[in-house]
């Protein structure tokens, strides 16, 4: 059985950090995908993992525009903005709302696309009740949403995909699962790098998508009643820019069946051994 502690993941992270973001040759047609998560702490019912898509040149233009719009903030962290904490400490509700109204239109303006994977942990409890060991091997429910999000992205296009994710507590396991998914979907041209919102401003876009996706899920998971902020980032001239990949009971059931199948095919190594 593969032991995560035995893998030289540090070297892998350093290698993938050499991948391009803004400076790579634009003749190589590629897509940069930035990711973030929301509400991953234990004991909560819902969690989300976002992907925000654009080509490097588009991200360059968006980042310059974004930096102007969020001023005087250096970095936009949606939960802190909402709760008026950290850089927004002492702000009035009116000042906070004015900032949000000023910033959100940048996603439509630059045609930033994306998807937000939304998981219901109660449904996962039911789907994996007979095979709790699978959940333990994967490492955290966030990583199930991560696998769902990465798999969705890899199936959408054959172009080179360069994923960027904010540093978190599961970087090593996320990279491990990512490399397994690369083999499963035959995507040797996909990379995954980790960094900070300051180093990679588009991670702030992914942060907004993950946060607002979670807020919408909590508000109305059926999407019948849509929050104004979700609508602001999601619709441009009647075109959906950011899809909500809501794992309802049927989708969650299929997702759990897939994970169980991977586990069984991996024999003693479980999901982590499936190539």
Coordinates of C-alpha atoms in Angstrom, one line a residue:
X1 CA 0.0 0.0 0.0
X2 CA 1.3 3.4 -0.9
X3 CA 2.3 5.5 2.1
X4 CA 1.8 9.2 1.6
X5 CA 4.6 9.9 4.1
X6 CA 7.0 8.0 1.9
X7 CA 6.4 10.2 -1.2
X8 CA 8.8 13.0 -2.1
X9 CA 6.0 15.4 -2.5
X10 CA 8.1 18.4 -1.5
X11 CA 10.2 18.0 -4.7
X12 CA 7.1 17.6 -6.8
X13 CA 5.7 20.9 -5.4
X14 CA 8.9 22.7 -6.1
X15 CA 8.9 21.4 -9.7
X16 CA 5.4 22.3 -10.5
X17 CA 5.9 25.8 -9.0
X18 CA 8.2 26.3 -12.0
X19 CA 5.2 26.1 -14.3
X20 CA 4.1 29.3 -16.1
X21 CA 1.5 31.7 -14.9
X22 CA 1.8 35.0 -16.6
X23 CA 5.2 34.7 -18.3
X24 CA 4.9 31.6 -20.4
X25 CA 4.9 31.7 -24.2
X26 CA 1.3 32.5 -25.3
X27 CA 1.8 30.5 -28.4
X28 CA 1.3 27.5 -26.2
X29 CA -2.5 27.6 -26.0
X30 CA -3.3 26.8 -22.4
X31 CA -5.7 27.6 -19.6
X32 CA -4.8 28.7 -16.1
X33 CA -7.3 27.4 -13.5
X34 CA -7.2 28.9 -10.0
X35 CA -8.8 27.0 -7.1
X36 CA -10.0 27.6 -3.5
X37 CA -12.2 26.0 -1.0
X38 CA -14.8 27.2 1.5
X39 CA -16.3 25.8 4.7
X40 CA -14.0 22.9 5.0
X41 CA -13.9 22.8 8.9
X42 CA -15.3 19.6 10.4
X43 CA -18.9 19.5 11.6
X44 CA -20.4 21.6 8.8
X45 CA -22.9 20.2 6.4
X46 CA -21.8 21.8 3.1
X47 CA -18.4 22.5 1.6
X48 CA -17.3 23.9 -1.8
X49 CA -14.3 23.8 -4.0
X50 CA -14.0 26.3 -6.8
X51 CA -12.3 26.6 -10.2
X52 CA -11.8 29.9 -12.0
X53 CA -10.8 29.7 -15.7
X54 CA -9.1 32.0 -18.1
X55 CA -6.1 32.2 -20.4
X56 CA -2.9 33.8 -19.0
X57 CA -3.4 37.0 -20.9
X58 CA -6.9 37.4 -19.6
X59 CA -5.7 36.8 -16.0
X60 CA -3.1 39.5 -16.5
X61 CA -5.7 42.1 -17.5
X62 CA -8.1 40.9 -14.8
X63 CA -5.4 41.1 -12.1
X64 CA -4.6 44.7 -13.0
X65 CA -8.3 45.7 -13.0
X66 CA -8.9 43.8 -9.7
X67 CA -6.0 45.5 -7.9
X68 CA -7.6 48.9 -8.7
X69 CA -11.1 47.9 -7.7
X70 CA -10.2 46.4 -4.3
X71 CA -8.1 49.4 -3.2
X72 CA -7.4 50.2 -0.4
X73 CA -7.2 46.4 0.3
X74 CA -4.1 44.6 -0.7
X75 CA -5.9 41.2 -0.9
X76 CA -9.6 40.4 -1.1
X77 CA -10.6 37.5 1.3
X78 CA -14.4 37.1 0.9
X79 CA -15.1 35.9 4.4
X80 CA -13.1 38.7 6.0
X81 CA -14.8 41.3 3.7
X82 CA -18.2 39.9 4.6
X83 CA -17.5 39.9 8.3
X84 CA -15.5 43.1 8.2
X85 CA -12.4 41.6 9.7
X86 CA -8.6 41.8 9.0
X87 CA -8.1 44.5 6.4
X88 CA -11.8 45.5 6.7
X89 CA -11.7 45.9 10.5
X90 CA -13.7 48.9 11.5
X91 CA -15.5 49.3 8.2
X92 CA -19.2 50.1 8.1
X93 CA -21.6 47.9 6.3
X94 CA -22.1 50.6 3.7
X95 CA -18.4 50.7 3.0
X96 CA -18.2 46.9 2.7
X97 CA -21.2 46.8 0.4
X98 CA -19.7 49.6 -1.8
X99 CA -16.5 47.6 -2.2
X100 CA -18.4 44.4 -3.1
X101 CA -20.5 46.2 -5.7
X102 CA -17.4 47.8 -7.2
X103 CA -15.5 44.5 -7.4
X104 CA -17.9 41.8 -8.6
X105 CA -18.5 43.1 -12.1
X106 CA -14.9 42.4 -13.0
X107 CA -15.7 38.7 -13.5
X108 CA -18.3 39.5 -16.1
X109 CA -16.2 42.2 -17.7
X110 CA -13.3 39.9 -18.3
X111 CA -15.4 36.8 -19.0
X112 CA -13.9 34.7 -16.2
X113 CA -15.5 31.2 -16.3
X114 CA -15.6 28.7 -13.5
X115 CA -17.3 26.0 -11.6
X116 CA -18.1 25.5 -7.9
X117 CA -18.3 21.9 -6.7
X118 CA -20.8 21.7 -3.8
X119 CA -20.9 18.7 -1.5
X120 CA -23.4 17.7 1.2
X121 CA -21.6 15.8 3.9
X122 CA -24.8 14.2 5.1
X123 CA -25.2 12.7 1.6
X124 CA -21.6 11.5 1.7
X125 CA -22.3 9.9 5.1
X126 CA -25.0 7.8 3.5
X127 CA -23.1 7.0 0.3
X128 CA -20.0 5.8 2.0
X129 CA -21.6 4.4 5.2
X130 CA -20.6 0.8 4.3
X131 CA -17.1 1.8 3.3
X132 CA -15.8 4.3 5.8
X133 CA -12.2 3.3 5.1
X134 CA -12.4 5.0 1.7
X135 CA -13.0 8.4 3.4
X136 CA -10.1 7.8 5.7
X137 CA -7.7 6.9 2.9
X138 CA -8.7 10.0 0.8
X139 CA -7.9 12.1 3.8
X140 CA -10.7 14.7 4.1
X141 CA -14.0 15.5 2.6
X142 CA -12.5 18.5 1.0
X143 CA -10.3 16.2 -1.1
X144 CA -13.4 14.4 -2.4
X145 CA -14.7 17.8 -3.6
X146 CA -11.2 18.5 -5.0
X147 CA -11.2 15.2 -6.9
X148 CA -14.7 16.0 -8.3
X149 CA -13.6 19.5 -9.4
X150 CA -10.3 18.4 -11.0
X151 CA -12.0 15.5 -12.8
X152 CA -14.7 17.8 -14.2
X153 CA -12.0 20.2 -15.5
X154 CA -9.9 17.6 -17.1
X155 CA -12.9 16.2 -19.1
X156 CA -13.9 19.6 -20.5
X157 CA -10.9 20.3 -22.8
X158 CA -7.7 18.6 -24.1
X159 CA -5.7 21.9 -23.9
X160 CA -2.9 22.1 -21.4
X161 CA -4.3 22.9 -18.0
X162 CA -2.3 24.7 -15.3
X163 CA -4.0 24.5 -11.9
X164 CA -3.1 26.9 -9.0
X165 CA -4.3 26.3 -5.5
X166 CA -3.9 28.4 -2.4
X167 CA -1.6 26.8 0.3
X168 CA -3.7 24.8 2.8
X169 CA -3.3 21.9 5.2
X170 CA -3.9 19.3 2.5
X171 CA -1.4 20.3 -0.2
X172 CA 0.5 17.1 -0.2
X173 CA -2.6 14.9 -0.4
X174 CA -4.2 17.1 -3.0
X175 CA -1.0 16.8 -5.2
X176 CA -1.0 13.1 -4.7
X177 CA -4.6 12.7 -5.8
X178 CA -4.0 15.2 -8.7
X179 CA -1.1 13.0 -10.1
X180 CA -3.4 9.9 -9.9
X181 CA -6.1 11.8 -11.8
X182 CA -3.5 12.9 -14.4
X183 CA -2.9 9.2 -15.1
X184 CA -6.5 8.2 -15.0
X185 CA -7.5 10.9 -17.5
X186 CA -4.3 10.7 -19.5
X187 CA -3.4 14.3 -19.0
X188 CA 0.4 14.6 -18.8
X189 CA 0.1 18.3 -19.9
X190 CA -1.7 19.2 -16.6
X191 CA 0.2 20.8 -13.7
X192 CA -0.7 21.8 -10.1
X193 CA 1.1 24.5 -8.2
X194 CA 0.5 26.0 -4.7
X195 CA 0.9 29.6 -3.5
X196 CA -0.6 32.6 -1.8
X197 CA -3.3 35.0 -2.8
X198 CA -0.7 37.8 -2.8
X199 CA 1.6 35.9 -5.2
X200 CA -1.3 34.7 -7.4
X201 CA -4.0 37.4 -7.4
X202 CA -6.5 35.2 -9.4
X203 CA -6.7 33.0 -6.3
X204 CA -8.8 35.8 -4.9
X205 CA -11.2 35.3 -7.8
X206 CA -11.4 31.6 -6.9
X207 CA -11.9 32.6 -3.2
X208 CA -14.9 34.7 -4.2
X209 CA -16.4 31.8 -6.3
X210 CA -16.0 29.3 -3.4
X211 CA -17.4 31.6 -0.8
X212 CA -20.4 32.8 -2.8
X213 CA -21.0 29.3 -4.0
X214 CA -21.2 28.1 -0.4
X215 CA -23.4 31.0 0.6
X216 CA -25.8 30.2 -2.2
X217 CA -25.8 26.5 -1.3
X218 CA -26.6 27.4 2.3
X219 CA -29.3 29.9 1.2
X220 CA -31.0 27.7 -1.3
X221 CA -29.3 24.5 -2.6
X222 CA -32.1 24.1 -5.3
X223 CA -30.9 27.3 -6.9
X224 CA -34.5 28.4 -7.4
X225 CA -33.9 31.5 -5.2
X226 CA -30.6 33.1 -6.2
X227 CA -28.6 35.5 -4.1
X228 CA -27.8 38.8 -5.8
X229 CA -24.1 38.3 -5.3
X230 CA -24.1 34.9 -7.0
X231 CA -26.1 36.3 -9.9
X232 CA -23.6 39.2 -10.2
X233 CA -20.6 36.8 -10.8
X234 CA -22.6 34.2 -12.6
X235 CA -24.5 35.7 -15.5
X236 CA -23.3 37.8 -18.4
X237 CA -25.8 38.6 -21.2
X238 CA -27.9 35.6 -20.3
X239 CA -24.8 33.3 -20.4
X240 CA -23.8 31.3 -17.4
X241 CA -20.2 32.0 -16.5
X242 CA -19.8 30.0 -13.3
X243 CA -21.6 26.6 -13.0
X244 CA -22.7 25.2 -9.7
X245 CA -21.8 21.5 -9.7
X246 CA -24.2 20.6 -6.9
X247 CA -23.9 17.0 -5.9
X248 CA -27.5 16.2 -5.2
X249 CA -28.5 12.8 -3.9
X250 CA -28.2 11.0 -7.3
X251 CA -24.8 12.7 -8.2
X252 CA -23.5 12.0 -4.7
X253 CA -24.5 8.4 -5.0
X254 CA -22.7 8.0 -8.3
X255 CA -19.6 9.8 -6.9
X256 CA -19.5 7.4 -4.0
X257 CA -19.9 4.4 -6.2
X258 CA -17.0 5.7 -8.3
X259 CA -14.8 6.1 -5.3
X260 CA -15.7 2.6 -4.1
X261 CA -14.9 1.2 -7.5
X262 CA -11.5 3.0 -7.5
X263 CA -10.9 1.6 -4.0
X264 CA -11.8 -1.9 -5.0
X265 CA -9.7 -1.8 -8.2
X266 CA -6.8 -0.6 -6.1
X267 CA -7.0 -3.8 -4.0
X268 CA -4.8 -3.4 -0.9
X269 CA -3.7 0.1 -1.9
X270 CA -7.2 1.5 -2.1
X271 CA -7.9 4.7 -4.0
X272 CA -4.4 5.9 -3.6
X273 CA -3.1 2.9 -5.5
X274 CA -5.3 3.3 -8.5
X275 CA -3.4 4.4 -11.6

